[in-house]
Short mmCIF file of C-alpha atoms in Angstrom, two decimals:
data_model
loop_
_atom_site.label_atom_id
_atom_site.label_comp_id
_atom_site.label_asym_id
_atom_site.label_seq_id
_atom_site.Cartn_x
_atom_site.Cartn_y
_atom_site.Cartn_z
CA MET I 642 22.99 6.69 6.16
CA ALA I 643 21.14 9.01 4.62
CA LEU I 644 23.46 10.16 1.53
CA TYR I 645 23.80 6.55 0.54
CA TRP I 646 19.95 5.64 1.14
CA CYS I 647 19.14 8.23 -1.12
CA THR I 648 22.23 7.51 -3.98
CA GLU I 649 21.88 3.68 -3.18
CA CYS I 650 25.51 3.46 -4.11
CA ILE I 651 25.07 0.21 -1.60
CA PRO I 652 22.19 -2.11 -1.00
CA LEU I 653 19.45 -0.25 0.99
CA ALA I 654 19.76 -3.67 3.92
CA VAL I 655 23.56 -3.07 4.10
CA THR I 656 23.45 1.02 4.72
CA ALA I 657 20.95 -0.35 7.42
CA LEU I 658 23.93 -2.88 9.10
CA LEU I 659 26.34 0.70 9.45
CA PRO I 660 24.89 1.32 12.93
CA VAL I 661 26.40 -2.36 13.93
CA ILE I 662 29.84 -1.25 12.71
CA LEU I 663 29.48 2.55 13.45
CA PHE I 664 27.70 2.93 16.86
CA PRO I 665 30.33 0.32 19.05
CA MET I 666 33.32 2.03 17.28
CA MET I 667 32.29 5.42 18.12
CA GLY I 668 31.66 4.84 21.74
CA ILE I 669 27.60 5.60 21.47
CA MET I 670 26.09 2.25 22.05
CA GLU I 671 27.47 -1.12 23.06
CA SER I 672 27.35 -3.70 20.35
CA GLY I 673 24.73 -5.92 22.17
CA GLU I 674 22.55 -3.24 22.46
CA VAL I 675 22.99 -1.97 19.04
CA CYS I 676 22.02 -5.54 17.81
CA ILE I 677 18.91 -6.26 19.99
CA GLN I 678 17.29 -3.14 17.92
CA TYR I 679 17.14 -4.88 14.93
CA LEU I 680 14.19 -7.66 15.28
CA LYS I 681 11.55 -5.84 17.60
CA ASP I 682 7.71 -6.80 18.22
CA SER I 683 7.16 -4.32 14.74
CA ASN I 684 9.27 -6.60 12.70
CA MET I 685 7.18 -9.45 13.68
CA LEU I 686 3.96 -8.06 12.81
CA PHE I 687 5.94 -7.33 9.38
CA ILE I 688 6.72 -11.47 9.22
CA GLY I 689 3.63 -12.42 10.13
CA GLY I 690 1.71 -9.97 7.72
CA LEU I 691 4.12 -11.07 4.77
CA LEU I 692 3.63 -14.81 5.89
CA VAL I 693 -0.16 -14.25 5.01
CA ALA I 694 0.46 -12.39 1.84
CA ILE I 695 2.48 -15.09 0.43
CA ALA I 696 0.27 -17.75 1.77
CA VAL I 697 -2.49 -15.53 -0.33
CA GLU I 698 -0.43 -15.03 -3.36
CA HIS I 699 0.77 -18.85 -3.49
CA TRP I 700 -2.47 -20.38 -3.78
CA ASN I 701 -3.69 -17.75 -6.35
CA LEU I 702 -6.75 -16.31 -3.82
CA HIS I 703 -5.84 -12.87 -4.84
CA ARG I 704 -6.59 -13.05 -8.51
CA ARG I 705 -10.26 -15.07 -7.56
CA ILE I 706 -11.25 -11.68 -5.54
CA ALA I 707 -9.77 -9.67 -8.57
CA LEU I 708 -11.80 -11.32 -11.06
CA GLN I 709 -14.87 -11.63 -9.21
CA VAL I 710 -14.87 -7.91 -8.57
CA LEU I 711 -14.47 -7.21 -12.36
CA LEU I 712 -17.21 -9.42 -12.98
CA ILE I 713 -19.68 -7.34 -10.76
CA VAL I 714 -18.14 -3.90 -11.85
CA GLY I 715 -18.81 -4.39 -15.43
CA VAL I 716 -16.48 -3.42 -18.82
CA LYS I 717 -17.18 0.35 -19.51
CA PRO I 718 -14.49 2.52 -19.44
CA SER I 719 -15.07 4.63 -15.84
CA LEU I 720 -17.04 1.99 -14.21
CA LEU I 721 -13.56 -0.76 -15.07
CA MET I 722 -11.54 2.07 -13.68
CA ILE I 723 -13.14 2.05 -10.37
CA GLY I 724 -13.39 -2.17 -10.63
CA PHE I 725 -9.73 -2.05 -11.48
CA MET I 726 -8.74 0.61 -8.51
CA GLY I 727 -10.76 -0.42 -5.88
CA THR I 728 -9.75 -4.06 -6.14
CA THR I 729 -6.14 -3.25 -6.43
CA ALA I 730 -6.19 -0.86 -3.44
CA PHE I 731 -7.97 -3.95 -1.47
CA LEU I 732 -5.88 -5.98 -2.48
CA SER I 733 -2.67 -4.10 -1.38
CA MET I 734 -3.84 -3.68 1.98
CA TRP I 735 -3.26 -6.75 2.61
CA ILE I 736 -0.35 -8.30 0.18
CA SER I 737 2.53 -6.04 -0.96
CA ASN I 738 1.53 -3.37 -2.81
CA THR I 739 4.19 -4.63 -5.70
CA ALA I 740 2.68 -8.06 -6.22
CA SER I 741 -0.98 -6.84 -6.46
CA THR I 742 0.06 -4.54 -9.47
CA ALA I 743 1.90 -7.25 -11.26
CA MET I 744 -1.13 -9.37 -10.85
CA MET I 745 -3.77 -6.65 -11.83
CA LEU I 746 -1.91 -4.89 -14.89
CA PRO I 747 -2.06 -8.41 -17.01
CA ILE I 748 -5.80 -8.55 -16.49
CA ALA I 749 -6.13 -4.76 -17.23
CA ASN I 750 -4.49 -5.04 -20.92
CA ALA I 751 -5.94 -8.19 -21.54
CA VAL I 752 -9.56 -6.62 -20.88
CA LEU I 753 -8.66 -3.48 -23.10
CA GLN I 754 -6.96 -5.48 -25.72
CA GLN I 755 -10.06 -7.69 -26.07
CA LEU I 756 -12.46 -4.45 -25.70
CA SER I 757 -9.86 -2.15 -28.99
CA ASP I 758 -10.21 -5.83 -31.40
CA THR I 759 -14.17 -6.14 -31.34
CA GLU I 760 -13.98 -2.32 -31.73
CA ALA I 761 -12.14 -2.91 -34.81
CA SER I 762 -13.57 -5.86 -36.00
CA ALA I 763 -17.27 -3.95 -35.73
CA GLU I 764 -15.79 -0.98 -37.58
CA GLU I 765 -14.16 -3.52 -40.24
CA ARG I 766 -17.65 -4.99 -41.01
CA GLU I 767 -19.46 -1.25 -40.78
CA TYR I 768 -16.69 -0.55 -43.35
CA ASP I 769 -17.37 -4.19 -45.50
CA LEU I 770 -21.49 -3.13 -45.94
CA THR I 771 -20.83 0.24 -47.03
CA ALA I 772 -18.00 0.11 -49.00
CA ALA I 773 -17.62 3.56 -50.69
CA LYS I 774 -14.88 5.25 -52.98
CA ASP I 775 -14.65 7.82 -50.16
CA GLY I 776 -14.35 5.13 -47.54
CA GLN I 777 -10.79 4.65 -47.38
CA GLU I 778 -9.82 7.89 -45.83
CA ASN I 779 -12.81 7.58 -43.56
CA GLN I 780 -11.56 3.75 -42.38
CA ALA I 781 -7.45 5.08 -41.63
CA PHE I 782 -9.24 7.81 -40.00
CA GLU I 783 -11.47 5.90 -37.41
CA ILE I 784 -8.20 3.53 -37.04
CA SER I 785 -6.21 6.17 -36.10
CA GLU I 786 -8.75 7.33 -34.00
CA ARG I 787 -9.82 4.33 -31.97
CA GLU I 788 -5.96 3.44 -31.26
CA GLN I 789 -5.60 7.18 -30.16
CA LYS I 790 -8.67 6.39 -27.69
CA TYR I 791 -7.03 2.85 -26.80
CA LEU I 792 -3.70 4.19 -25.87
CA LYS I 793 -5.54 7.16 -24.05
CA LEU I 794 -6.83 4.34 -21.92
CA SER I 795 -4.57 2.13 -21.47
CA LYS I 796 -2.36 5.06 -19.83
CA GLY I 797 -5.08 5.89 -17.86
CA MET I 798 -5.79 2.08 -16.72
CA SER I 799 -2.03 1.36 -16.11
CA LEU I 800 -1.43 4.68 -13.74
CA SER I 801 -4.81 3.55 -12.14
CA VAL I 802 -2.83 0.54 -11.03
CA CYS I 803 0.26 1.68 -9.78
CA TYR I 804 -1.42 4.45 -8.14
CA ALA I 805 -4.38 2.39 -6.33
CA ALA I 806 -1.92 0.15 -4.99
CA SER I 807 0.23 3.27 -3.20
CA ILE I 808 -2.94 4.49 -1.64
CA GLY I 809 -4.80 1.15 -0.66
CA GLY I 810 -1.20 0.54 0.88
CA THR I 811 -1.78 3.23 3.26
CA ALA I 812 -5.03 1.74 5.04
CA THR I 813 -3.64 -0.74 6.97
CA LEU I 814 -0.84 -1.19 9.75
CA THR I 815 1.09 -4.23 7.65
CA GLY I 816 0.23 -2.55 4.50
CA THR I 817 3.04 -1.49 3.54
CA THR I 818 6.67 -0.57 4.87
CA PRO I 819 6.21 2.93 6.46
CA ASN I 820 3.34 2.31 8.44
CA VAL I 821 5.14 -0.45 10.18
CA ILE I 822 8.23 2.01 10.53
CA MET I 823 6.09 4.53 12.12
CA LYS I 824 4.77 2.23 14.96
CA GLY I 825 8.07 0.84 15.93
CA GLN I 826 9.41 4.34 16.13
CA ILE I 827 6.76 5.74 18.31
CA ASP I 828 7.29 2.39 20.55
CA GLU I 829 11.11 2.79 20.36
CA LEU I 830 11.00 6.80 21.19
CA PHE I 831 8.35 6.81 23.59
CA PRO I 832 7.90 3.62 25.29
CA GLU I 833 5.01 4.79 27.56
CA ASN I 834 2.39 5.44 24.86
CA GLY I 835 0.22 2.28 25.69
CA GLY I 836 -0.11 0.70 22.13
CA VAL I 837 -1.62 4.24 20.69
CA ILE I 838 -0.87 2.96 17.40
CA ASN I 839 -2.10 -0.47 17.03
CA PHE I 840 -4.13 -2.18 14.02
CA ALA I 841 -7.75 -0.82 15.01
CA SER I 842 -6.47 2.55 15.45
CA TRP I 843 -4.70 2.71 12.54
CA PHE I 844 -7.31 1.52 10.15
CA GLY I 845 -10.20 3.84 11.90
CA PHE I 846 -7.64 6.53 10.59
CA SER I 847 -6.55 5.75 7.22
CA PHE I 848 -9.09 3.92 6.22
CA PRO I 849 -11.37 6.45 5.22
CA ASN I 850 -8.72 8.84 4.20
CA MET I 851 -7.50 5.84 1.81
CA VAL I 852 -10.86 5.71 0.45
CA LEU I 853 -11.12 9.49 -0.50
CA MET I 854 -7.74 9.64 -1.72
CA LEU I 855 -8.92 7.09 -4.18
CA ALA I 856 -11.97 8.87 -5.09
CA LEU I 857 -10.05 11.90 -5.98
CA SER I 858 -7.62 10.13 -8.09
CA TRP I 859 -10.30 8.54 -9.95
CA LEU I 860 -12.03 11.88 -10.85
CA TRP I 861 -8.42 13.12 -11.69
CA LEU I 862 -7.15 9.92 -14.05
CA GLN I 863 -11.07 9.89 -15.38
CA PHE I 864 -10.53 13.92 -16.37
CA MET I 865 -7.05 13.45 -17.64
CA PHE I 866 -7.66 10.20 -19.52
CA LEU I 867 -11.02 9.81 -20.46
CA GLY I 868 -12.67 12.87 -20.22
CA PHE I 869 -16.03 13.58 -18.42
CA ASN I 870 -18.33 12.36 -21.45
CA PHE I 871 -20.50 10.11 -18.47
CA LYS I 872 -22.58 8.76 -21.34
CA GLN I 873 -20.03 7.20 -22.98
CA SER I 874 -17.91 6.10 -19.61
CA PHE I 875 -20.32 4.78 -17.97
CA GLY I 876 -21.96 3.47 -21.15
CA CYS I 877 -25.70 4.28 -19.44
CA GLY I 878 -28.00 2.21 -21.29
CA THR I 879 -25.75 1.03 -23.91
CA LYS I 880 -25.14 -2.66 -24.42
CA LYS I 881 -22.40 -3.38 -27.14
CA ASP I 882 -20.64 -6.14 -28.56
CA GLY I 883 -17.24 -5.06 -27.47
CA ASP I 884 -18.28 -4.81 -23.95
CA ARG I 885 -19.91 -8.52 -24.37
CA GLN I 886 -16.75 -10.30 -25.30
CA ALA I 887 -13.83 -8.05 -22.81
CA TYR I 888 -16.86 -9.35 -20.32
CA GLN I 889 -15.92 -12.73 -21.46
CA VAL I 890 -12.64 -12.52 -21.40
CA ILE I 891 -12.76 -11.55 -17.44
CA LYS I 892 -15.24 -14.47 -17.49
CA ASP I 893 -12.95 -17.16 -18.72
CA GLU I 894 -10.03 -16.05 -16.81
CA TYR I 895 -12.23 -16.75 -13.75
CA LYS I 896 -13.70 -20.23 -15.10
CA LYS I 897 -9.87 -21.28 -15.32
CA LEU I 898 -9.58 -20.79 -11.80
CA GLY I 899 -11.89 -23.56 -11.26
CA ARG I 900 -14.05 -24.44 -8.20
CA MET I 901 -12.64 -23.08 -5.12
CA LYS I 902 -9.89 -25.32 -3.56
CA PHE I 903 -9.76 -26.54 0.06
CA ALA I 904 -6.46 -24.89 0.61
CA GLU I 905 -8.17 -21.45 -0.88
CA GLY I 906 -10.73 -22.09 1.23
CA CYS I 907 -8.40 -22.63 4.52
CA VAL I 908 -6.34 -19.54 3.20
CA LEU I 909 -8.99 -17.04 3.17
CA ALA I 910 -10.75 -18.64 6.60
CA VAL I 911 -7.53 -17.97 8.26
CA PHE I 912 -6.73 -14.56 6.95
CA ILE I 913 -10.54 -13.65 7.55
CA LEU I 914 -9.68 -14.85 11.63
CA LEU I 915 -6.86 -13.34 11.84
CA VAL I 916 -8.03 -9.44 10.68
CA LEU I 917 -10.84 -9.91 13.11
CA LEU I 918 -8.56 -10.53 15.86
CA TRP I 919 -6.54 -7.84 15.08
CA PHE I 920 -9.32 -5.47 14.93
CA THR I 921 -10.75 -7.10 18.40
CA ARG I 922 -7.67 -6.89 20.57
CA GLU I 923 -7.98 -3.80 21.34
CA PRO I 924 -10.94 -1.98 19.29
CA GLY I 925 -10.49 1.37 21.88
CA PHE I 926 -13.97 2.10 22.87
CA ILE I 927 -14.50 -1.64 24.70
CA PRO I 928 -11.99 -3.81 26.37
CA GLY I 929 -10.32 -6.28 23.42
CA TRP I 930 -10.15 -10.12 23.89
CA ALA I 931 -6.46 -9.12 24.63
CA THR I 932 -7.51 -6.78 28.01
CA VAL I 933 -9.61 -9.62 29.15
CA LEU I 934 -7.39 -13.02 28.81
CA PHE I 935 -3.67 -11.90 28.70
CA ASN I 936 -3.02 -7.77 29.27
CA LYS I 937 -4.03 -7.35 32.79
CA ASP I 938 -1.14 -5.29 33.91
CA LYS I 939 1.23 -5.13 30.93
CA THR I 940 0.57 -5.39 27.72
CA TYR I 941 1.72 -9.22 26.85
CA VAL I 942 0.24 -9.38 23.66
CA THR I 943 0.34 -7.55 21.07
CA ASP I 944 -0.91 -7.44 17.01
CA GLY I 945 2.74 -9.14 16.16
CA THR I 946 1.83 -11.60 18.54
CA VAL I 947 -1.48 -12.49 16.61
CA ALA I 948 0.14 -12.37 13.10
CA ILE I 949 2.52 -14.84 14.33
CA LEU I 950 0.03 -17.16 15.41
CA MET I 951 -2.26 -17.02 12.67
CA SER I 952 0.63 -17.37 10.12
CA ALA I 953 2.11 -20.50 11.94
CA LEU I 954 -1.19 -22.10 11.48
CA PHE I 955 -0.29 -22.44 7.31
CA PHE I 956 2.38 -24.65 8.21
CA CYS I 957 0.24 -27.06 10.11
CA ILE I 958 -2.64 -27.42 8.10
CA PRO I 959 -2.94 -29.83 5.21
CA SER I 960 -3.54 -28.07 1.72
CA ASN I 961 -6.08 -30.85 0.84
CA PHE I 962 -8.76 -32.33 2.89
CA PRO I 963 -7.23 -35.83 4.59
CA GLY I 964 -8.69 -38.69 2.99
CA MET I 965 -9.74 -36.62 0.28
CA SER I 966 -6.61 -36.86 -2.28
CA ARG I 967 -5.99 -40.39 -4.02
CA ASP I 968 -2.15 -39.83 -3.16
CA ALA I 969 -1.13 -42.83 -0.61
CA GLU I 970 1.07 -40.13 1.26
CA ALA I 971 -0.04 -37.39 3.28
CA PRO I 972 -1.08 -33.45 1.75
CA SER I 973 1.33 -31.46 1.87
CA ALA I 974 1.01 -28.21 4.29
CA LEU I 975 -0.51 -24.70 3.15
CA LEU I 976 2.94 -23.43 3.78
CA ASN I 977 6.72 -24.17 3.18
CA TRP I 978 9.60 -23.01 4.25
CA ASP I 979 11.31 -23.19 0.62
CA ILE I 980 8.03 -21.03 -1.04
CA VAL I 981 8.42 -18.74 2.05
CA HIS I 982 12.27 -18.31 1.65
CA GLU I 983 12.23 -17.38 -1.87
CA LYS I 984 9.84 -14.60 -1.65
CA MET I 985 10.12 -13.51 1.64
CA PRO I 986 11.56 -9.69 1.30
CA TRP I 987 14.17 -10.48 3.91
CA ASN I 988 15.93 -6.91 2.85
CA ILE I 989 13.17 -5.19 4.47
CA LEU I 990 13.91 -6.51 8.08
CA LEU I 991 16.95 -5.36 8.11
CA LEU I 992 15.99 -1.90 6.74
CA LEU I 993 13.35 -1.64 9.57
CA GLY I 994 16.19 -2.91 12.03
CA GLY I 995 18.38 -0.58 10.81
CA GLY I 996 15.70 2.50 11.50
CA PHE I 997 15.15 1.41 14.65
CA ALA I 998 18.54 1.47 15.48
CA LEU I 999 19.41 5.03 13.92
CA ALA I 1000 16.53 6.17 16.43
CA HIS I 1001 18.05 4.42 19.24
CA GLY I 1002 21.52 5.93 18.40
CA SER I 1003 20.02 9.60 18.18
CA GLU I 1004 18.41 9.10 21.55
CA THR I 1005 21.49 7.60 23.38
CA SER I 1006 23.99 9.87 21.75
CA GLY I 1007 21.49 13.12 23.06
CA LEU I 1008 21.13 14.24 19.10
CA SER I 1009 17.52 14.11 19.52
CA VAL I 1010 17.23 16.43 22.01
CA TRP I 1011 19.70 18.95 20.16
CA LEU I 1012 18.01 18.71 17.17
CA GLY I 1013 14.85 19.26 19.09
CA LYS I 1014 16.15 22.53 21.17
CA SER I 1015 17.35 23.63 17.17
CA LEU I 1016 13.74 23.20 16.03
CA ILE I 1017 12.30 25.30 19.05
CA PRO I 1018 11.50 28.77 16.60
CA LEU I 1019 9.06 26.63 14.98
CA GLN I 1020 6.85 27.13 17.81
CA SER I 1021 5.47 30.70 16.10
CA ILE I 1022 4.06 28.68 12.94
CA PRO I 1023 0.86 27.36 13.58
CA PRO I 1024 0.54 23.36 13.72
CA PHE I 1025 -1.58 22.81 10.12
CA ALA I 1026 0.78 24.93 8.73
CA ILE I 1027 4.47 22.53 9.63
CA SER I 1028 1.94 19.13 9.29
CA ILE I 1029 1.46 20.65 5.27
CA LEU I 1030 4.85 21.84 4.57
CA LEU I 1031 6.44 18.97 6.02
CA SER I 1032 4.19 16.75 3.89
CA LEU I 1033 4.67 18.00 1.07
CA LEU I 1034 8.38 18.00 1.81
CA VAL I 1035 8.37 14.38 3.01
CA ALA I 1036 6.39 13.46 -0.68
CA MET I 1037 8.67 14.92 -2.53
CA PHE I 1038 11.70 13.80 -0.75
CA THR I 1039 10.11 9.64 -1.52
CA GLU I 1040 9.88 10.49 -5.29
CA CYS I 1041 13.72 9.72 -5.26
CA SER I 1042 14.50 7.73 -2.52
CA SER I 1043 12.64 4.60 -1.20
CA ASN I 1044 9.73 5.31 1.00
CA THR I 1045 11.51 3.33 3.83
CA ALA I 1046 14.28 5.10 4.12
CA THR I 1047 12.24 8.55 3.45
CA THR I 1048 10.14 7.34 6.59
CA THR I 1049 12.93 6.04 8.64
CA LEU I 1050 14.92 9.03 8.51
CA PHE I 1051 12.19 11.94 8.78
CA LEU I 1052 10.19 10.25 11.82
CA PRO I 1053 13.19 10.46 14.62
CA ILE I 1054 13.75 13.76 13.67
CA LEU I 1055 9.59 15.19 13.42
CA ALA I 1056 9.58 13.51 17.04
CA SER I 1057 12.28 15.57 18.15
CA MET I 1058 10.73 18.45 16.84
CA ALA I 1059 7.20 17.75 18.29
CA THR I 1060 8.66 17.14 22.01
CA ALA I 1061 10.15 20.45 21.65
CA ILE I 1062 7.41 22.51 20.19
CA LYS I 1063 4.98 20.93 22.82
CA MET I 1064 2.89 19.17 19.64
CA HIS I 1065 1.64 16.19 19.74
CA PRO I 1066 4.02 13.96 18.28
CA LEU I 1067 1.45 11.66 15.61
CA TYR I 1068 0.21 15.31 14.42
CA VAL I 1069 2.99 15.44 12.43
CA MET I 1070 4.44 11.61 12.41
CA PHE I 1071 0.91 10.59 10.87
CA PRO I 1072 0.74 12.22 8.14
CA CYS I 1073 4.40 12.09 7.15
CA THR I 1074 4.37 8.67 7.20
CA ILE I 1075 1.38 8.07 4.56
CA ALA I 1076 2.88 11.23 2.37
CA ALA I 1077 5.29 8.78 2.28
CA SER I 1078 3.58 6.71 0.31
CA LEU I 1079 2.23 9.01 -2.40
CA ALA I 1080 5.48 8.54 -4.40
CA PHE I 1081 3.76 9.25 -8.34
CA MET I 1082 5.17 10.93 -10.29
CA LEU I 1083 8.46 8.97 -11.02
CA PRO I 1084 8.79 5.40 -12.40
CA VAL I 1085 11.59 4.85 -10.14
CA ALA I 1086 9.84 6.36 -7.09
CA THR I 1087 8.28 3.02 -6.06
CA PRO I 1088 8.06 -0.61 -7.54
CA PRO I 1089 4.44 -0.18 -8.61
CA ASN I 1090 5.56 2.46 -10.97
CA ALA I 1091 8.21 0.46 -12.57
CA ILE I 1092 5.99 -2.20 -13.29
CA ALA I 1093 3.25 0.17 -14.84
CA PHE I 1094 5.63 2.10 -16.82
CA SER I 1095 7.59 -1.42 -18.03
CA TYR I 1096 4.02 -2.10 -19.98
CA GLY I 1097 5.88 0.05 -22.46
CA ASN I 1098 2.77 2.59 -23.23
CA LEU I 1099 3.72 5.39 -20.69
CA LYS I 1100 6.32 8.08 -21.04
CA VAL I 1101 8.34 9.57 -18.16
CA ILE I 1102 5.77 12.86 -18.63
CA ASP I 1103 2.63 11.18 -18.19
CA MET I 1104 3.33 10.00 -15.21
CA ALA I 1105 5.03 12.75 -13.93
CA ARG I 1106 2.14 14.96 -15.13
CA ALA I 1107 -0.54 12.76 -13.54
CA GLY I 1108 1.31 12.33 -10.19
CA PHE I 1109 2.03 15.93 -9.76
CA ILE I 1110 -1.39 16.70 -8.97
CA LEU I 1111 -2.12 13.24 -7.02
CA ASN I 1112 0.84 14.46 -4.90
CA PHE I 1113 -0.90 17.57 -3.63
CA LEU I 1114 -4.25 16.17 -3.53
CA GLY I 1115 -2.66 13.83 -1.14
CA VAL I 1116 -1.18 15.90 1.09
CA ILE I 1117 -4.87 17.92 1.35
CA THR I 1118 -6.72 14.99 2.10
CA ILE I 1119 -4.34 13.58 4.94
CA ASN I 1120 -4.31 17.00 6.08
CA ILE I 1121 -7.55 17.37 6.15
CA ALA I 1122 -8.06 13.83 8.24
CA ILE I 1123 -5.71 14.70 10.37
CA ASN I 1124 -7.71 18.15 11.50
CA THR I 1125 -10.80 16.75 11.66
CA TRP I 1126 -11.56 12.68 12.51
CA GLY I 1127 -7.72 12.08 13.81
CA VAL I 1128 -7.75 15.35 16.31
CA ALA I 1129 -10.97 13.43 17.72
CA MET I 1130 -9.60 9.84 17.37
CA PHE I 1131 -6.05 10.59 18.93
CA GLN I 1132 -7.08 14.06 21.17
CA LEU I 1133 -4.01 15.79 18.82
CA ASN I 1134 -4.65 19.26 20.04
CA THR I 1135 -3.13 18.18 23.55
CA PHE I 1136 0.73 17.32 24.25
CA PRO I 1137 0.23 13.58 25.81
CA SER I 1138 1.91 12.60 29.04
CA TRP I 1139 3.79 9.84 27.65
CA ALA I 1140 5.97 12.68 25.04
CA ASN I 1141 7.04 14.44 27.81
CA THR I 1142 10.88 13.32 27.84
CA THR I 1143 12.23 16.46 29.46
CA LYS I 1144 14.61 13.87 30.98
CA THR I 1145 18.34 14.50 29.60
CA PRO I 1146 20.18 11.70 28.51
#
């Protein structure tokens, strides 16, 4: 399965179905036991998260948020880059990384094009005023210099958007598939863990790490593509004609959206309510609403329950305020199944399931115990070194295979290793899960990179040069995070009782 996933010789989702055929035929597990792995609580959480994302995209709410932020930030190159990176990262925390990149790149290109055009016409006016004999060569030089500057700027901007989408996805549990896979694998391999990973605990650990990574990648891209001329980049005290017109482009785009519709308001309200319910379900430092109302003796209500409850509302709430529309027929709901059917990435659900089936299979067959035993010599290496080496390995591996497949393959092995050498499983599983999202070097590594590449101004070498350093920066920040606030949040320097799986299969 690893080989098929890496080469993609058959679709990823079809490879994920192989345990259904092979496990029963090889006498590892009964068919009923295999098939039940394919739709777990984590899948439901993922479906709920996707339904919210589909509703947000369908009513164009993400576009309104993005343009509003850019209007606040302004159009100076550095500030523009911060604006685009911050907005893209925030959006991809909630909607798919691919969708946020696909939406932000055209806006970035339009703004840069406008800046370039305005500068060109300003230069032309200047040239007309000083039309002299030696002006011809001078003008040609200025044009090529301007084109070079804007080519560099547009490369930097394209990369900043696709990188920010990948980085932003790591901040929330539903932000990107590897995060959901990790929650599912932890629950599958360590059923006694008492819900150690939930929406609030994931956010508490990953959000500061995401902000740190975003800041470092902004500095690196700033250095690579804009240089450190702060007066020019931040434009202290300058208000050029070009800036006003580029700002106008954003303003016009925002005007096109018109006033906020009833449907957009409803989607926003449901979305905010969902996030609040996720955070307060089991915040950790006080008993959450679920603990008080439902989970007195068992975990009845999980993050998946909340996600499905809130996303079901999209099919009940009308898209127009009843009585507001002039039409005789009733207004349609915020979402209908046709839209969901068209936009839902069903293959990912099978991929998630395939991963859980594999993990369960390696547990049942005793493979994970054997793997763990063969990794015992690693006990002599200090834990922080193990974590750094494994994160680097995963970050390199994810460049040439999908981050979903990478996480699915590595996590069960890491879990066996951690239990064998009596190390907290999260100490290696957390860094490696986030490292799987650090696919920055190649256009094929992840869909956002491919979209940025398709705009035509990037060469593979540009992406590889920028991404290579970012991979290292990412691995360093994750390992700083896991050894500082990670240790404090999850007591990572102890071996938890729930991970003690010495019972033989």
